[in-house]
Amino acid sequence: MPDMDAKHQAQSQDRGFDIPRHVAIIMDGNGRWAAARGLPRGEGHRRGVEALRRTVRAAGEAGIQYLTIFSFSTENWSRPVAEVNDLMGLLRRFVRNDLADLHQKNVRVRVIGEREGLSTDIARLLAEAEDLTRGNTGLTLVVAFNYGARQELARAARRMCEAVKRGELDPSSVDVETVGRFLDAPDIPDPDLVIRTSGEKRLSNFLLWQSAYSELVFVETNWPDFDQATLESVLSEFGRRERRFGGLVAQTGS
Ligand code: FPP
């Protein structure tokens, strides 16, 4: 049994409920965290990266196998240029400073989102993070970068059309499973749990297809304050939910 499966099982047993295998997070409230302290928004994003480091560690310890983070949305380009540059700078620094550490911790990095149109150095860093950690067997960190769910579905539709054109796909055979195969990371299971911080209660174009049966948990905490204790309380809330996947009987989801 792979390490992560064993850890997931042990943690689930300890807590008396099935730990989510895949947790996805909308890291919101960096700007409000900074404004409340009279600090520039960039400081909120910087503290957001620290919260991200804590959360990757805490997720691994809790036996979570996949952690997806919404780090830059297709809509974020509409922010002031200085803030966009700030976020790009943070990604550069995150990859440069943290990649070796993530690799050493056996974390596998995956990236979803549109690569086209990204500056060459950013695209190269994302590819480097994926290549270096390809063989790792610990937590999978899925970075949603330049990501929008509708755009991902449009990409999937385009890929399907191309496969039809090549004669590799019969349009009459297209079903839910087929669509799933053409998404950005088809091998990654759907999130069991989607968390949004800062009290906002929306999905904002995040994993719309994959979250069809996810439990949604909204917490008031702004992202820079998110820590292991917040994650633990969200996991307890998840443990109290009954997952029925449209049926009548509660299922464990694993
Ligand atoms: C939302 O806060 C957060 C973002 C738009 C970006 C999230 C980015 C990070 C946590 C740091 C970057 C990490 C990487 C790896 C690039 P907000 O600015 O929307 O906050 P507000 O709603 O309070 O204004």
Coordinates of C-alpha atoms in Angstrom, one line a residue, residues 10 22 37 42 52 54 65 76 94 96 100 129 134 145 151 156 166 168 184 200-202 207 216 236:
A10 CA -4.5 5.8 9.9
H22 CA -8.7 15.8 -2.0
R37 CA -3.9 46.4 9.6
G42 CA 1.0 43.0 -1.3
L52 CA 0.1 28.2 2.1
R54 CA 1.7 26.0 6.8
Q65 CA -3.5 13.2 -0.6
N76 CA -7.2 38.3 -11.6
F94 CA 7.5 30.6 -4.2
R96 CA 12.5 29.4 -6.4
A100 CA 13.6 22.2 -3.3
A129 CA 8.2 22.4 -10.7
R134 CA 7.1 14.1 -11.2
F145 CA -2.7 29.2 -12.0
Q151 CA -12.1 28.2 -19.6
A156 CA -11.8 20.3 -22.8
R166 CA -8.4 13.1 -35.9
E168 CA -10.0 9.2 -32.4
D184 CA -6.5 19.7 -17.3
E200 CA -17.4 34.8 0.9
K201 CA -19.8 32.1 -0.2
R202 CA -19.2 31.6 -3.9
L207 CA -13.4 23.6 -10.3
L216 CA -18.4 23.2 0.6
S236 CA -14.3 18.1 11.8

